[in-house]
Backbone as CSV, one residue per row, in Angstrom:
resi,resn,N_x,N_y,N_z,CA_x,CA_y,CA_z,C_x,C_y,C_z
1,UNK,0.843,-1.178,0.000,0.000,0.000,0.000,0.890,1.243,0.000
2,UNK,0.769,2.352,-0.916,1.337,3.407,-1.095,0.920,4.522,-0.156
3,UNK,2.112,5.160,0.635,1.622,6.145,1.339,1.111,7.416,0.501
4,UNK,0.122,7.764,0.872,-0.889,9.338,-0.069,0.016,10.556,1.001
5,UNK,0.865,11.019,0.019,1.543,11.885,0.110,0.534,13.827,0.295
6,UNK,0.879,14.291,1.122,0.112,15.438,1.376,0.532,16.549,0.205
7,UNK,-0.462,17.087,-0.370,0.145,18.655,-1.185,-0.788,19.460,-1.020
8,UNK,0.325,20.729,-1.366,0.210,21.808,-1.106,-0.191,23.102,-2.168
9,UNK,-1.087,23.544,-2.814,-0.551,24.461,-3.687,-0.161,26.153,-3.022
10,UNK,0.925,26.202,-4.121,1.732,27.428,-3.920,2.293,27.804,-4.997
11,UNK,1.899,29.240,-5.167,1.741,30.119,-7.312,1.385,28.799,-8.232
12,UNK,0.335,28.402,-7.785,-0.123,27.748,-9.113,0.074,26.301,-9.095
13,UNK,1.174,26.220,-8.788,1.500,24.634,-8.683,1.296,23.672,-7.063
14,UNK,1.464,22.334,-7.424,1.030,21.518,-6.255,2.206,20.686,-5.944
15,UNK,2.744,20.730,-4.902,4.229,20.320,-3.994,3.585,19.598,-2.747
16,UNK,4.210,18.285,-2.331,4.296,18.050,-1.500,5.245,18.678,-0.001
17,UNK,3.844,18.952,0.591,4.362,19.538,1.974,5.916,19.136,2.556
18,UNK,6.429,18.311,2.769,7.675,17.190,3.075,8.213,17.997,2.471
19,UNK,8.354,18.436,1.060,9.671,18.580,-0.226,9.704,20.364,0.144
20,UNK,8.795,20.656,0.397,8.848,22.099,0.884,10.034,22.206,2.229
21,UNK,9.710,22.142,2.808,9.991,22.084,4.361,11.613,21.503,4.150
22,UNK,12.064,20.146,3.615,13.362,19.917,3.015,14.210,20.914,2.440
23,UNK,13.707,21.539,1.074,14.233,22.236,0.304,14.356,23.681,0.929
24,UNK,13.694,24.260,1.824,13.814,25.199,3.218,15.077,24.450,3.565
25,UNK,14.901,23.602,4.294,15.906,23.172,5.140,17.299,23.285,4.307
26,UNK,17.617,22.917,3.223,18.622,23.024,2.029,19.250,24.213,1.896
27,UNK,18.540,25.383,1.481,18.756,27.009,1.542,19.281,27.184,2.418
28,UNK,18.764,26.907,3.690,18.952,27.743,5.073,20.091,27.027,5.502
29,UNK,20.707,25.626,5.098,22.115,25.216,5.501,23.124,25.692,4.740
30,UNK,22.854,25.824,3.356,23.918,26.378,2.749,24.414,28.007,2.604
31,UNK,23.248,28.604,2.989,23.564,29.512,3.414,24.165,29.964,4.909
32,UNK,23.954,29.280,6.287,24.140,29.181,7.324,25.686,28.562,7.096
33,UNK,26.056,27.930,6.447,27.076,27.398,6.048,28.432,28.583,5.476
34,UNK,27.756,28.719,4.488,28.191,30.174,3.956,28.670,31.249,4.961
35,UNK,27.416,31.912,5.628,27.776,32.661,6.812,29.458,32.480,7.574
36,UNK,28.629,31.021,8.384,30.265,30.668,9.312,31.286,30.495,8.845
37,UNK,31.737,30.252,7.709,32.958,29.919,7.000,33.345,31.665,6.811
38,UNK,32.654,32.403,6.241,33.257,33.912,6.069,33.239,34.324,7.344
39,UNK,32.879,34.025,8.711,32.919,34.215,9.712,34.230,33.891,10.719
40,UNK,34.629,32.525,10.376,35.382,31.823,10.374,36.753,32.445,9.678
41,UNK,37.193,32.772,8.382,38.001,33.075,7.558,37.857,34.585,8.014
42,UNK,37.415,35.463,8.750,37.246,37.004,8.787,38.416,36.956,10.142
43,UNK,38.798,35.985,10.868,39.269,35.719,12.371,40.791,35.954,11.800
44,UNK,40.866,35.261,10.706,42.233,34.641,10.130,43.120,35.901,9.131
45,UNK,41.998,35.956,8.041,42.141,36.567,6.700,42.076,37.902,7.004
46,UNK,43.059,39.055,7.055,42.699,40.151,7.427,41.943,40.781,6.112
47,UNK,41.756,40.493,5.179,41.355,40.906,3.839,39.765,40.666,3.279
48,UNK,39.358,39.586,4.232,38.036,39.044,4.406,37.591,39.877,5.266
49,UNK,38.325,40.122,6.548,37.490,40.907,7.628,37.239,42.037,7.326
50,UNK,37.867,43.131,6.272,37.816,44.269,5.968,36.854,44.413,5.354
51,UNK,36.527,43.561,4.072,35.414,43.616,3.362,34.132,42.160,2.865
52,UNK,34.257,42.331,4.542,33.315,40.799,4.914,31.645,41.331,4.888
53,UNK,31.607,42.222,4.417,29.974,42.349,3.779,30.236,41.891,2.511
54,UNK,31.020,42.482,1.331,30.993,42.081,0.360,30.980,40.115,0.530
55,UNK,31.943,39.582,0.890,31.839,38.708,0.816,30.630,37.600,1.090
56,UNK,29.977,38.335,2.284,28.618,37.935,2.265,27.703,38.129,1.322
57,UNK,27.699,38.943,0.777,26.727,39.190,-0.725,27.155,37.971,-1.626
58,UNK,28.459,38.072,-1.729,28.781,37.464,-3.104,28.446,35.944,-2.795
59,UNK,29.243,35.478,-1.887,29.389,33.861,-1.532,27.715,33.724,-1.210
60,UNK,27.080,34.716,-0.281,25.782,34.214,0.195,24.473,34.110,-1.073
61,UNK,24.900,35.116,-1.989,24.025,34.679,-3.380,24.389,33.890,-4.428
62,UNK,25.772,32.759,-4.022,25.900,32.034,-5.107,25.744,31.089,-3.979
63,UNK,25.617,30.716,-2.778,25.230,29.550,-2.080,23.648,29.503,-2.233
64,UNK,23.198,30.572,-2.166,21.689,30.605,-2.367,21.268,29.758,-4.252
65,UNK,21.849,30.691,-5.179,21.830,29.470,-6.939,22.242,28.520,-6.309
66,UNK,22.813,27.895,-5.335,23.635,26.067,-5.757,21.860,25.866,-4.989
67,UNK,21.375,26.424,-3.709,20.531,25.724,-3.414,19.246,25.845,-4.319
68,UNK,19.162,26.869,-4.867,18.107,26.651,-5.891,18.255,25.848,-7.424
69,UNK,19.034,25.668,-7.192,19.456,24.414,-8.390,19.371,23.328,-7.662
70,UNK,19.776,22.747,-6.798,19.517,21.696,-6.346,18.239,21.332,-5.913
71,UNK,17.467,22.192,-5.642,15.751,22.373,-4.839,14.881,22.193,-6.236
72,UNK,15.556,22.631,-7.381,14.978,22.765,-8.547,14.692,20.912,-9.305
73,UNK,16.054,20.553,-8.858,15.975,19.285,-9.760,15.287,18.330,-9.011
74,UNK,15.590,18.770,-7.471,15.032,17.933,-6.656,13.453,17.539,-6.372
75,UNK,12.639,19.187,-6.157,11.573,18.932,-6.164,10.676,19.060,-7.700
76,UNK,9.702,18.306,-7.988,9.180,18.565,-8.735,7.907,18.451,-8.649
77,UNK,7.256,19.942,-9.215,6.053,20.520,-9.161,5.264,19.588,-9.851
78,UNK,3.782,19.479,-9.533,2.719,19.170,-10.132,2.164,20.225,-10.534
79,UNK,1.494,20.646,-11.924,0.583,21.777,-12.504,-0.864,21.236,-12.832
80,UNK,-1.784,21.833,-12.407,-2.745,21.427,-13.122,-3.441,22.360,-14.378
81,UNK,-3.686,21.621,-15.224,-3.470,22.287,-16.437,-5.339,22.006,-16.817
82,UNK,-6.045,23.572,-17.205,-7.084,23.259,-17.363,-7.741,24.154,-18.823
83,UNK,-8.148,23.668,-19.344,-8.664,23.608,-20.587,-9.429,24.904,-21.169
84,UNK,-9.412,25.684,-21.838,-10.632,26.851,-21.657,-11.867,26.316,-21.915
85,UNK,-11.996,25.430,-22.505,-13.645,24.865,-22.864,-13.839,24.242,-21.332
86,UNK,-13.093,23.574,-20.672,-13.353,23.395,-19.124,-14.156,24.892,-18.341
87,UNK,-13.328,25.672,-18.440,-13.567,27.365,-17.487,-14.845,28.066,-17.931
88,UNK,-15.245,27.417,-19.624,-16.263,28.208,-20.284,-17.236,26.829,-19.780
89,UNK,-17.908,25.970,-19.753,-18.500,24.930,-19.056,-18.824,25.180,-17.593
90,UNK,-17.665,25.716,-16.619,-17.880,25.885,-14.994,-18.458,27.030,-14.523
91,UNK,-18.352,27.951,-15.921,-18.723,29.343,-16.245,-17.425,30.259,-14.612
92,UNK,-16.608,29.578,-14.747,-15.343,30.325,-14.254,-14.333,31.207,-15.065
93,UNK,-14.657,31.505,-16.289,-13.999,32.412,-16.869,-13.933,33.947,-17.005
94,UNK,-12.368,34.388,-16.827,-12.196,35.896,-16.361,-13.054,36.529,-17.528
C-alpha cells in the first residue's frame, strides 16, 4: 500500500508539503554554512574581515543558486493544467 503523500498548492503549482519544508531546510544550511565559513576566515584573513559584507553578498548569493538548483531538480512541481472549454463549461472564466 502506497503512502498518499500530502500537497500543497503554492503560485499555481502543487508540492508536496515534506519537499517544501526539506528544500527550506537546504537554503537555510547552505547559506548558514556560507555565513560561518566567512565568519570563520574574517578571524584569520585580514582581507576578508575588511570587506566581509561584500563577501557575504557574493558567496551568500551564489550559495543561495547552488541551493536553488539543487531544490529545482530535486523537487518537482505538479501543474494542473485546465482547458478553456473546461472554465467556459464551470462558467469560471475571467
Amino acid at each position: 500500500m502506497k503512502k498518499k503523500k500530502t500537497m500543497v498548492r503554492l503560485w499555481g503549482d502543487h508540492i508536496v508539503i515534506s519537499s517544501l519544508f526539506i528544500g527550506l531546510a537546504i537554503s537555510l544550511a547552505f547559506v548558514a554554512l556560507t555565513f560561518v565559513t566567512i565568519e570563520i576566515l574574517a578571524k584569520y584573513i585580514v582581507v576578508i574581515a575588511e570587506k566581509k559584507k561584500d563577501f557575504i553578498y557574493g558567496f551568500g548569493t551564489l550559495a543561495i543558486l547552488i541551493a536553488f538548483v539543487i531544490n529545482n531538480l530535486w523537487i518537482k512541481p505538479q501543474r494542473n493544467i485546465v482547458k478553456s472549454s473546461d472554465l467556459k463549461e464551470s462558467g469560471r472564466e475571467g
